[in-house]
Short mmCIF file of C-alpha atoms in Angstrom, two decimals:
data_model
loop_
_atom_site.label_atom_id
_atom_site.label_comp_id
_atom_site.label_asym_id
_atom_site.label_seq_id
_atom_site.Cartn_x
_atom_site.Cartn_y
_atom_site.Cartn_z
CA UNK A 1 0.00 0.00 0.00
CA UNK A 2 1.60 2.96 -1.11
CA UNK A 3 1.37 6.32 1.66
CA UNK A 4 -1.17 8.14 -0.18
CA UNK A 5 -4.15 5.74 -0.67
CA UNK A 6 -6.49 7.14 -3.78
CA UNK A 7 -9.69 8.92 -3.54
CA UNK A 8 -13.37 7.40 -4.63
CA UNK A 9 -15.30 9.62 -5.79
CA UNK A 10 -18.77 9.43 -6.77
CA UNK A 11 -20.31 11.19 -9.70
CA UNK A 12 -24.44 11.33 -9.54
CA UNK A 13 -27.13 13.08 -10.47
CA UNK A 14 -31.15 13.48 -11.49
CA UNK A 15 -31.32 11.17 -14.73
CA UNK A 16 -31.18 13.33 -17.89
CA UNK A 17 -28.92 15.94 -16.54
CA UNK A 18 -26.00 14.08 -18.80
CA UNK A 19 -23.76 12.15 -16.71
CA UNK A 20 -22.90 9.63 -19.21
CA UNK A 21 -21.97 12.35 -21.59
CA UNK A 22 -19.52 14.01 -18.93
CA UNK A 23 -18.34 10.13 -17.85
CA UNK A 24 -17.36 9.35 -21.40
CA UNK A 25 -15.62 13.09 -21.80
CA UNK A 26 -13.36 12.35 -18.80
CA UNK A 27 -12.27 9.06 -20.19
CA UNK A 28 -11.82 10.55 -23.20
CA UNK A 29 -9.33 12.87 -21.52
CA UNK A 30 -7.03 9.87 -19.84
CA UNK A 31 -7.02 11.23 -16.58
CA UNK A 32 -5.05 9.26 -14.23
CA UNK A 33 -8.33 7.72 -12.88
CA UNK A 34 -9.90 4.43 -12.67
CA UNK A 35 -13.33 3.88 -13.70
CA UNK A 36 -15.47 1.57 -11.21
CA UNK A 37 -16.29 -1.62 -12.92
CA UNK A 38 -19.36 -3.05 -11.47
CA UNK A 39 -21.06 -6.46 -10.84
CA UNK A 40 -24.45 -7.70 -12.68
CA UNK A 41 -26.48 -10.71 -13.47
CA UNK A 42 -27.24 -9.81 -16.94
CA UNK A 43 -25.41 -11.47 -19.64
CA UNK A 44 -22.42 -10.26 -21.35
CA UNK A 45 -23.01 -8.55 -24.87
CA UNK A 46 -20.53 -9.48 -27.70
CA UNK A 47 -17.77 -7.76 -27.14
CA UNK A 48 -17.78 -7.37 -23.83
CA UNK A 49 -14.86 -9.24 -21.23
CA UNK A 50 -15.51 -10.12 -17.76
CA UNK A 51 -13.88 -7.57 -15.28
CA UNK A 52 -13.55 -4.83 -18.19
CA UNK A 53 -17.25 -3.46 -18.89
CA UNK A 54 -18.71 -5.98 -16.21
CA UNK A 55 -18.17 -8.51 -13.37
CA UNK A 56 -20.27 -11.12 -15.04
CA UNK A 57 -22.15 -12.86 -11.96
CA UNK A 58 -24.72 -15.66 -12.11
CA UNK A 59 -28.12 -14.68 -9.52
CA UNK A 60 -26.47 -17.13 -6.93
CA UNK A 61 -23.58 -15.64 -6.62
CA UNK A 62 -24.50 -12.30 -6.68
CA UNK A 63 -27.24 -12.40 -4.33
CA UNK A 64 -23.96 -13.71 -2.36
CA UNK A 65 -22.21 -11.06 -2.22
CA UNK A 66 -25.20 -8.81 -1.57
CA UNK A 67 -25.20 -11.11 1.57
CA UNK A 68 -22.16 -10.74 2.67
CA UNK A 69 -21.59 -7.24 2.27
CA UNK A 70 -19.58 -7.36 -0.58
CA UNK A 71 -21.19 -4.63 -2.87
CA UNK A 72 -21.15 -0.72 -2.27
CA UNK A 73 -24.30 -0.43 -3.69
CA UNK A 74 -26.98 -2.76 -5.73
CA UNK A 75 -30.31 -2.19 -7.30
CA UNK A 76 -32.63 -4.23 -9.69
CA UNK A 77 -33.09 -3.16 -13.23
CA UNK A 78 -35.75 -4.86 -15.80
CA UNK A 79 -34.65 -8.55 -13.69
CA UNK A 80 -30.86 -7.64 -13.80
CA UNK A 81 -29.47 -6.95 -10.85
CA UNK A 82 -26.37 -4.25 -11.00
CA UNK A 83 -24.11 -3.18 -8.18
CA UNK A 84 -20.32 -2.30 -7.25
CA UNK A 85 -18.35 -4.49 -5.79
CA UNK A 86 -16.42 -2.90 -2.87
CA UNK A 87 -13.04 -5.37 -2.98
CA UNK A 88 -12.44 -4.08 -6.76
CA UNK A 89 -12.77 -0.47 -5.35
CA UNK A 90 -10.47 -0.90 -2.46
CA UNK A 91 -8.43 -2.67 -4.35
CA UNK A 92 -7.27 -0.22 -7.31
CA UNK A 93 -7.42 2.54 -4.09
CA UNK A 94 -5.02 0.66 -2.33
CA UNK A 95 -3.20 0.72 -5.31
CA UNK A 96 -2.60 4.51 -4.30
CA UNK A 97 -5.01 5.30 -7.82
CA UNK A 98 -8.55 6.94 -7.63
CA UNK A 99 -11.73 5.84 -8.68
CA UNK A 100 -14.27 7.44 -10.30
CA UNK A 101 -18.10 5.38 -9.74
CA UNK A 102 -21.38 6.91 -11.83
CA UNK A 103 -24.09 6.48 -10.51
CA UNK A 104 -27.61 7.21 -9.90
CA UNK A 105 -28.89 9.19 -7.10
CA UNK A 106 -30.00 6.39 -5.36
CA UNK A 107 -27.21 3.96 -5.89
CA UNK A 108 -25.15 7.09 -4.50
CA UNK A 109 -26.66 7.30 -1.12
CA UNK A 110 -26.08 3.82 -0.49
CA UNK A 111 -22.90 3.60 -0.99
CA UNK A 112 -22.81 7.54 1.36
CA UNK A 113 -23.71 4.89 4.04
CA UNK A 114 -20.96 2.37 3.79
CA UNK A 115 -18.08 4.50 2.25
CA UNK A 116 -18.55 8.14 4.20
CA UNK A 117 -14.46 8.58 3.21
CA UNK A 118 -16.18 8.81 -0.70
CA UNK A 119 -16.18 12.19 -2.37
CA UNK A 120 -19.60 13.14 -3.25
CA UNK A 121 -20.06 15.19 -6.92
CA UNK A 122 -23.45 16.17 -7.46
CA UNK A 123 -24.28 16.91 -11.72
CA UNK A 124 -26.67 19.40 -11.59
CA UNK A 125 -28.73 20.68 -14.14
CA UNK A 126 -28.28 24.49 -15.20
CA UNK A 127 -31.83 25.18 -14.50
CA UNK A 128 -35.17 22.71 -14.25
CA UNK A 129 -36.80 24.50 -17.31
CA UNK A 130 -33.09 23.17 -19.18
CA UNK A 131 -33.83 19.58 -17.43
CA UNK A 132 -37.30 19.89 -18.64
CA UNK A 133 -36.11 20.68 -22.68
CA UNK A 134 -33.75 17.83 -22.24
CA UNK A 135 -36.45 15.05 -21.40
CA UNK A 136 -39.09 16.57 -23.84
CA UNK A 137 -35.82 16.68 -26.24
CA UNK A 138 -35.62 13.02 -26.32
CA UNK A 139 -39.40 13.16 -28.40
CA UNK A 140 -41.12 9.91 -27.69
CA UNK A 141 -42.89 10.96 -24.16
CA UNK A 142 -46.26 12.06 -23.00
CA UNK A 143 -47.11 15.21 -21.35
CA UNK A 144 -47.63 12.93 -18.19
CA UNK A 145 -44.60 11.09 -18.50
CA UNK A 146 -42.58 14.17 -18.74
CA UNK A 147 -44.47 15.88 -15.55
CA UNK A 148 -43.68 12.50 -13.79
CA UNK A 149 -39.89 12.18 -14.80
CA UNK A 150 -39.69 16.40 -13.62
CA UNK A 151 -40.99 15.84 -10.20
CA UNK A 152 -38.85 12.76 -9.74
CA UNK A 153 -35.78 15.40 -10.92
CA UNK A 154 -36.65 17.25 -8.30
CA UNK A 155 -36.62 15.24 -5.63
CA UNK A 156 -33.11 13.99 -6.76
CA UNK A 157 -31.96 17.85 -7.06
CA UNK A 158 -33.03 17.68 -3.25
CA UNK A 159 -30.69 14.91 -2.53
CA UNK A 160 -28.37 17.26 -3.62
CA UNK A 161 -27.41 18.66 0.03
CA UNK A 162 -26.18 14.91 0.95
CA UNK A 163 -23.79 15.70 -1.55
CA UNK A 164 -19.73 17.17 -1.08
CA UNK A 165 -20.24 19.14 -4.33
CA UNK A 166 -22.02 20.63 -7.10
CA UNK A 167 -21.32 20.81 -10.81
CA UNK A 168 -23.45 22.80 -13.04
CA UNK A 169 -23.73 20.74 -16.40
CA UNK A 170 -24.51 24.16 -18.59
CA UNK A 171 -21.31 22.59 -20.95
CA UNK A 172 -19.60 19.20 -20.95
CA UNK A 173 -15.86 21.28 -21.34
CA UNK A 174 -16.75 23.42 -18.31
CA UNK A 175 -17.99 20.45 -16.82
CA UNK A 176 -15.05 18.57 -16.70
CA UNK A 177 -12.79 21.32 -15.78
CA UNK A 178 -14.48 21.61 -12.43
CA UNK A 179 -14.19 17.76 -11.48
CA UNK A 180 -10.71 18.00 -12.52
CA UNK A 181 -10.71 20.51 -10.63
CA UNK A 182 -12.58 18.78 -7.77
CA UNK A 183 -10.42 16.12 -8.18
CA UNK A 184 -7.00 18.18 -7.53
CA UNK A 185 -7.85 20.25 -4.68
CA UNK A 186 -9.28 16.82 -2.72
CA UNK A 187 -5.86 15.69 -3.47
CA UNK A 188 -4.46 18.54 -1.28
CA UNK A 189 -6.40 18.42 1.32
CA UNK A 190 -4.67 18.64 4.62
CA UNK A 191 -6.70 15.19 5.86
CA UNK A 192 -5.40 13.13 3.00
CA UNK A 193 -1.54 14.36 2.91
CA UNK A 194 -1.20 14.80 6.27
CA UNK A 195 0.34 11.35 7.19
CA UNK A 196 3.20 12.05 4.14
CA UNK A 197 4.18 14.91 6.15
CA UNK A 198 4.32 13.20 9.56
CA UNK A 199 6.45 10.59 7.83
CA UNK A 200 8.87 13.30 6.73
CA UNK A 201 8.74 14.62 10.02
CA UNK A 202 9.92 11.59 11.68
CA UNK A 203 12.63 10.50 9.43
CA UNK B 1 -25.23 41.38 -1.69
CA UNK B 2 -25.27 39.00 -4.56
CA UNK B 3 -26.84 35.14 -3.98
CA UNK B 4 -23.15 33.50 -3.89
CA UNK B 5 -21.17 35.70 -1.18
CA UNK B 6 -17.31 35.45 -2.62
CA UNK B 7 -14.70 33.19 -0.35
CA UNK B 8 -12.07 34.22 1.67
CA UNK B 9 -9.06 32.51 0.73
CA UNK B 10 -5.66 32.57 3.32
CA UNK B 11 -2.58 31.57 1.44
CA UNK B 12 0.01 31.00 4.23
CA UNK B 13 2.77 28.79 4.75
CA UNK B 14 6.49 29.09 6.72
CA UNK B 15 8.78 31.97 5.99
CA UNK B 16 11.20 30.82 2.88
CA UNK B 17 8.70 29.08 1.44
CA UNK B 18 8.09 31.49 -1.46
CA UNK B 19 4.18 32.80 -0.63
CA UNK B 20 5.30 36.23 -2.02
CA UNK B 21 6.37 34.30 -5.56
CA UNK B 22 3.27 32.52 -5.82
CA UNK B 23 0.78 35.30 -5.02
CA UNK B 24 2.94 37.52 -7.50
CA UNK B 25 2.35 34.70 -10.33
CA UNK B 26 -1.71 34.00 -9.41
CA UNK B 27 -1.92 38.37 -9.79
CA UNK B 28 -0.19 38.05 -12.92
CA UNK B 29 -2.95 35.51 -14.06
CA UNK B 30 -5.84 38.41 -13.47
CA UNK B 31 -7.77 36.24 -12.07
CA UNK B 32 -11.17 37.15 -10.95
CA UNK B 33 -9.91 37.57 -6.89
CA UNK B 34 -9.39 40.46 -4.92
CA UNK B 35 -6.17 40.92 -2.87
CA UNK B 36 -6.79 41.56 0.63
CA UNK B 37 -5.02 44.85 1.63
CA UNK B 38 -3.32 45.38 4.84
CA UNK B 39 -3.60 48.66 7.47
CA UNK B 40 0.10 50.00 8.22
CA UNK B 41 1.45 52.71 10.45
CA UNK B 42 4.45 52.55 8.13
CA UNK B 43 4.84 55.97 6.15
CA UNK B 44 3.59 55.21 2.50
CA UNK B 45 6.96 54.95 0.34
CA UNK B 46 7.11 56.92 -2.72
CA UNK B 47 4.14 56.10 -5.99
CA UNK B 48 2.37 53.86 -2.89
CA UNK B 49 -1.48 54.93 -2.48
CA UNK B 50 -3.77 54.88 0.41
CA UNK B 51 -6.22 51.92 0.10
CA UNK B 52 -3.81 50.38 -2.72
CA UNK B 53 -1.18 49.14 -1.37
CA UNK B 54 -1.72 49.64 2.25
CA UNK B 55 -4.40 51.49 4.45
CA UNK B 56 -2.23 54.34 6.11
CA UNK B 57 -2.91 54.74 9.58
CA UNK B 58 -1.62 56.74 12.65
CA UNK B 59 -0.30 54.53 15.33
CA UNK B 60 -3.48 56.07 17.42
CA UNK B 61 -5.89 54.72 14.85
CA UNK B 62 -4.46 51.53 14.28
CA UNK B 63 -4.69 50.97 17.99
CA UNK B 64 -7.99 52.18 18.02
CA UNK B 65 -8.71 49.51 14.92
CA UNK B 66 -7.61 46.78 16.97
CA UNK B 67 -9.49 47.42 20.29
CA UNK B 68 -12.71 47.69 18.16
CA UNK B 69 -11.84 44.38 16.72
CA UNK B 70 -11.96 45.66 13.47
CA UNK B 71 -8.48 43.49 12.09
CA UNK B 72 -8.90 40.14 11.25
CA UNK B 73 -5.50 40.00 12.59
CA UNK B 74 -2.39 42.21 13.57
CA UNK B 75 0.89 41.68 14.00
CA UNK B 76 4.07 44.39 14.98
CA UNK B 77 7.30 44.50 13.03
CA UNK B 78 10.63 46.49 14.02
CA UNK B 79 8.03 49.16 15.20
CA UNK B 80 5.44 49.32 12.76
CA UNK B 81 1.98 47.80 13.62
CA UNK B 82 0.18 45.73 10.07
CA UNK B 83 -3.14 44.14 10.24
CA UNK B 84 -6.00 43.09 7.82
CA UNK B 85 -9.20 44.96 8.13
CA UNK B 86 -12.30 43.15 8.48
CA UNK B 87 -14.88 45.59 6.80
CA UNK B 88 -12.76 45.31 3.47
CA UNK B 89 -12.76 42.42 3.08
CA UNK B 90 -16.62 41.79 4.10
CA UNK B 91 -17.23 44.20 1.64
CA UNK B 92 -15.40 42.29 -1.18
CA UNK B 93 -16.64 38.86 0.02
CA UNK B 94 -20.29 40.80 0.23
CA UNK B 95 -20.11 42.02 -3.60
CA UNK B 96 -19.37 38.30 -4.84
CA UNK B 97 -15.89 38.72 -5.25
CA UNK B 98 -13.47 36.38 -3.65
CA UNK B 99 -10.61 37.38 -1.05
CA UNK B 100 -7.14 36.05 -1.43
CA UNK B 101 -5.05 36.96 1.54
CA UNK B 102 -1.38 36.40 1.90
CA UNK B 103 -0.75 35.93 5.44
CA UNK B 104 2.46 34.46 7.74
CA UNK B 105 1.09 31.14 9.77
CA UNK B 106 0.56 33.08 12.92
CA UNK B 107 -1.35 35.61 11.33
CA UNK B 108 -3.08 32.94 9.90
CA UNK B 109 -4.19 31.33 13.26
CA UNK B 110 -5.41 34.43 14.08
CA UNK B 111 -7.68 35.01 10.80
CA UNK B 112 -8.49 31.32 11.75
CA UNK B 113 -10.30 32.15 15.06
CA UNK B 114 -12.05 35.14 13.96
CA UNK B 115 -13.20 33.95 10.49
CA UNK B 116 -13.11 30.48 10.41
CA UNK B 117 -15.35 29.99 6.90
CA UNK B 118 -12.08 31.34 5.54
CA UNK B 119 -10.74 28.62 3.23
CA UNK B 120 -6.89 28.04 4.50
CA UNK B 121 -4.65 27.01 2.20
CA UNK B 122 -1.01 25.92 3.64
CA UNK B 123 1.92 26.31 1.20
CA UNK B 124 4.72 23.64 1.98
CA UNK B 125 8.13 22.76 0.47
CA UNK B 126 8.42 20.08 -1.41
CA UNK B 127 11.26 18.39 1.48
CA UNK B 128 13.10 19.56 4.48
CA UNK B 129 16.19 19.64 2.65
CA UNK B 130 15.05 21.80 0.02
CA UNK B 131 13.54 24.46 2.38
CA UNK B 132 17.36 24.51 4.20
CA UNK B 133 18.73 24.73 0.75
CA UNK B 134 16.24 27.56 -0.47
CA UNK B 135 17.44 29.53 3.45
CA UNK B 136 20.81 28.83 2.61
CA UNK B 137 21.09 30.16 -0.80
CA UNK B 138 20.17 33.70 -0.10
CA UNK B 139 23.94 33.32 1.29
CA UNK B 140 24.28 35.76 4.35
CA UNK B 141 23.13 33.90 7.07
CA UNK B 142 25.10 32.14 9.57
CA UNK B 143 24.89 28.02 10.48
CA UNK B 144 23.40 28.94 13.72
CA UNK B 145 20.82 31.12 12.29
CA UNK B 146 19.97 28.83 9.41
CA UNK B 147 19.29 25.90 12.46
CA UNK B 148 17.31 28.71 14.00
CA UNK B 149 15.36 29.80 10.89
CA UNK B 150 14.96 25.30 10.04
CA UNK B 151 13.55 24.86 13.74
CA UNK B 152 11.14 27.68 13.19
CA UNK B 153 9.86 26.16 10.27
CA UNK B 154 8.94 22.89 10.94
CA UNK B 155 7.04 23.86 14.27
CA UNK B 156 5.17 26.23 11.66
CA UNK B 157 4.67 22.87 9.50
CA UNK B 158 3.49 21.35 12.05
CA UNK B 159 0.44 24.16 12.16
CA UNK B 160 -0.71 22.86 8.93
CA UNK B 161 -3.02 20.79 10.80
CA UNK B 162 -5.28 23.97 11.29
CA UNK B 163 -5.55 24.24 7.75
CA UNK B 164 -7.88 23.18 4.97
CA UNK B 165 -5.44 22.18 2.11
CA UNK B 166 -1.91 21.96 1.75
CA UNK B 167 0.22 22.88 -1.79
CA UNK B 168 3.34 21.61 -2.28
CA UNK B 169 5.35 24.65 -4.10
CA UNK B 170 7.61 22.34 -6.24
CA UNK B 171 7.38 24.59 -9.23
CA UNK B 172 5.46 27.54 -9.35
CA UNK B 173 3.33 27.20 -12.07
CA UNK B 174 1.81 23.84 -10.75
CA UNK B 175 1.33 25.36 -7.34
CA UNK B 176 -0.33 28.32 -9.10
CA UNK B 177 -2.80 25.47 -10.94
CA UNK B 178 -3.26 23.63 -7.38
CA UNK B 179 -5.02 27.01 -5.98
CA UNK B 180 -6.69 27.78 -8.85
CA UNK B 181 -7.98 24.51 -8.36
CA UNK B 182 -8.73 24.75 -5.39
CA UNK B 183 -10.75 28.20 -5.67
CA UNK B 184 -13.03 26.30 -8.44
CA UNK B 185 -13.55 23.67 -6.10
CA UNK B 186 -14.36 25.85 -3.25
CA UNK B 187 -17.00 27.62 -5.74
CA UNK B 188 -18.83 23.86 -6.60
CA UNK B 189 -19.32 23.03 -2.57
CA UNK B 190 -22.76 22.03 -1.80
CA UNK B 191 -22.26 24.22 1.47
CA UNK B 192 -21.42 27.22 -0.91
CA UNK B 193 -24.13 27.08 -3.56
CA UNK B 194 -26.96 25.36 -1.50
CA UNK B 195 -28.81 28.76 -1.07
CA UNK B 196 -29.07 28.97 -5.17
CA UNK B 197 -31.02 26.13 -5.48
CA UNK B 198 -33.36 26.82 -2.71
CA UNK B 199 -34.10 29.77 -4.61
CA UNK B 200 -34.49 27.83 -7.69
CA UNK B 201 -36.85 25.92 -6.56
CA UNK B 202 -38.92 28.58 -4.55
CA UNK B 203 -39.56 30.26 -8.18
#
């Protein structure tokens, strides 16, 4: 274990506000970063390896691990299950490297509970009548559908106080700059290189 | 006052460190900050201005300053009283603009007690050995004094606990990114832009 461990930090927000789009711009960007692979029961699409896009897990064994505390978080999609798997996450932060877990709001909390240490990035949208041209951007949904998904934005946006920090998503650039940003200054904070100092101190 | 009040930031750190260097570079940058300036009973040298530079003050109304507990901190040198006024930089912070205030770690303490939502940023050399080497190259000072000046520094070191973050000033241009970071992080802090959204959502 190297003296500086590496940082976990979470990236969530209401669904629509784009954090796939700023996900796939950061790894774009080759930041020294690892992205959280997580577990599901779903099976693997062509092209995909075991332990790169997914954990592949049969129902057994994943229901296993939910048992035995073994995932950060977990939720149940459309009969899949989904979650992250905290061994990989300690693991690569061990490893003295930081990871970087998206995530919906939900999903987030959870893993609030067992992993407090986590940095919390909250994606916000710039406004809700942005969030609201967004989902009716997308076409296909009703005038009720689009009322529900708003309110259920908003009660995410009021999750947001749980959160460490807030990013604006008004441009995916801008976006990025401020968890790289984010990302640096947690890096010097006095609570993370404080033991490199004491070591220098007592050599 | 605006929504977002601006942030107060103390850049401190031990004497040889090079705090002067780096908040000459981060002015040269124009960034959107104000730099705090200091009350003096010093005589204003030639071209200096009042409320540029330095507030000018008679020793009586400096003294009168600090019983009114109107300095965020104060400090005597070879017979001159210095000290940072508080309604300056209120007003600053009050108009949305940020504070950046360069500050010697007991000073800093000080500023620490009396404004502790300051953000306190600790500037630290990148080794022991290269803070004695930076001491001994200016050239003129004496073994003993250069054990003196080395002692005095790492008790200061040792006050980075106090502080929020610590920057290692390895080269100035990445310390100069590390604040800047820091600042934008500061700016995307749940804590700091909470009372936005409230109003957000109360419209």
């Amino acid at each position: 274990m190297k003296s500086e461990r590496g940082i976990l930090f979470i990236l969530s927000g209401p669904s629509g506000v784009g954090k796939g789009t700023i996900c796939k711009a950061l790894r774009a960007q080759k930041l020294n970063i690892q992205y959280s692979v997580s577990a599901t029961t779903r099976n693997p699409r062509e092209g995909e390896t075991n332990g790169v896009e997914y954990f592949f897990k049969t129902k057994d064994e994943f229901l296993k691990m939910i048992e035995q505390n073994e995932l950060l978080e977990w939720a149940e999609y459309v009969g899949n299950y989904y979650g992250t798997p905290i061994e990989y996450v300690n693991q690569t932060l061990d490893e003295g490297r930081d990871v970087l877990l998206e995530i919906e709001v939900q999903g987030a909390l959870q893993v609030k509970k067992s992993f407090p240490e986590g940095v919390f990035i909250f994606l916000t949208p710039p406004s809700l009548d942005e969030l609201r041209s967004r989902i009716v951007g997308r076409g296909t949904e009703t005038e009720d559908l689009i009322n529900n998904r708003m309110s259920v934005a908003k009660e995410e946006i009021e999750m947001m106080k749980h959160y460490d920090y807030s990013v604006v998503n008004d441009e995916v650039e801008s976006a990025c700059d401020r968890i790289k940003s984010i990302i640096t200054a947690e890096h010097c904070k006095v609570s993370h290189v404080q033991p490199k100092y004491e070591k220098m101190f007592r050599s």
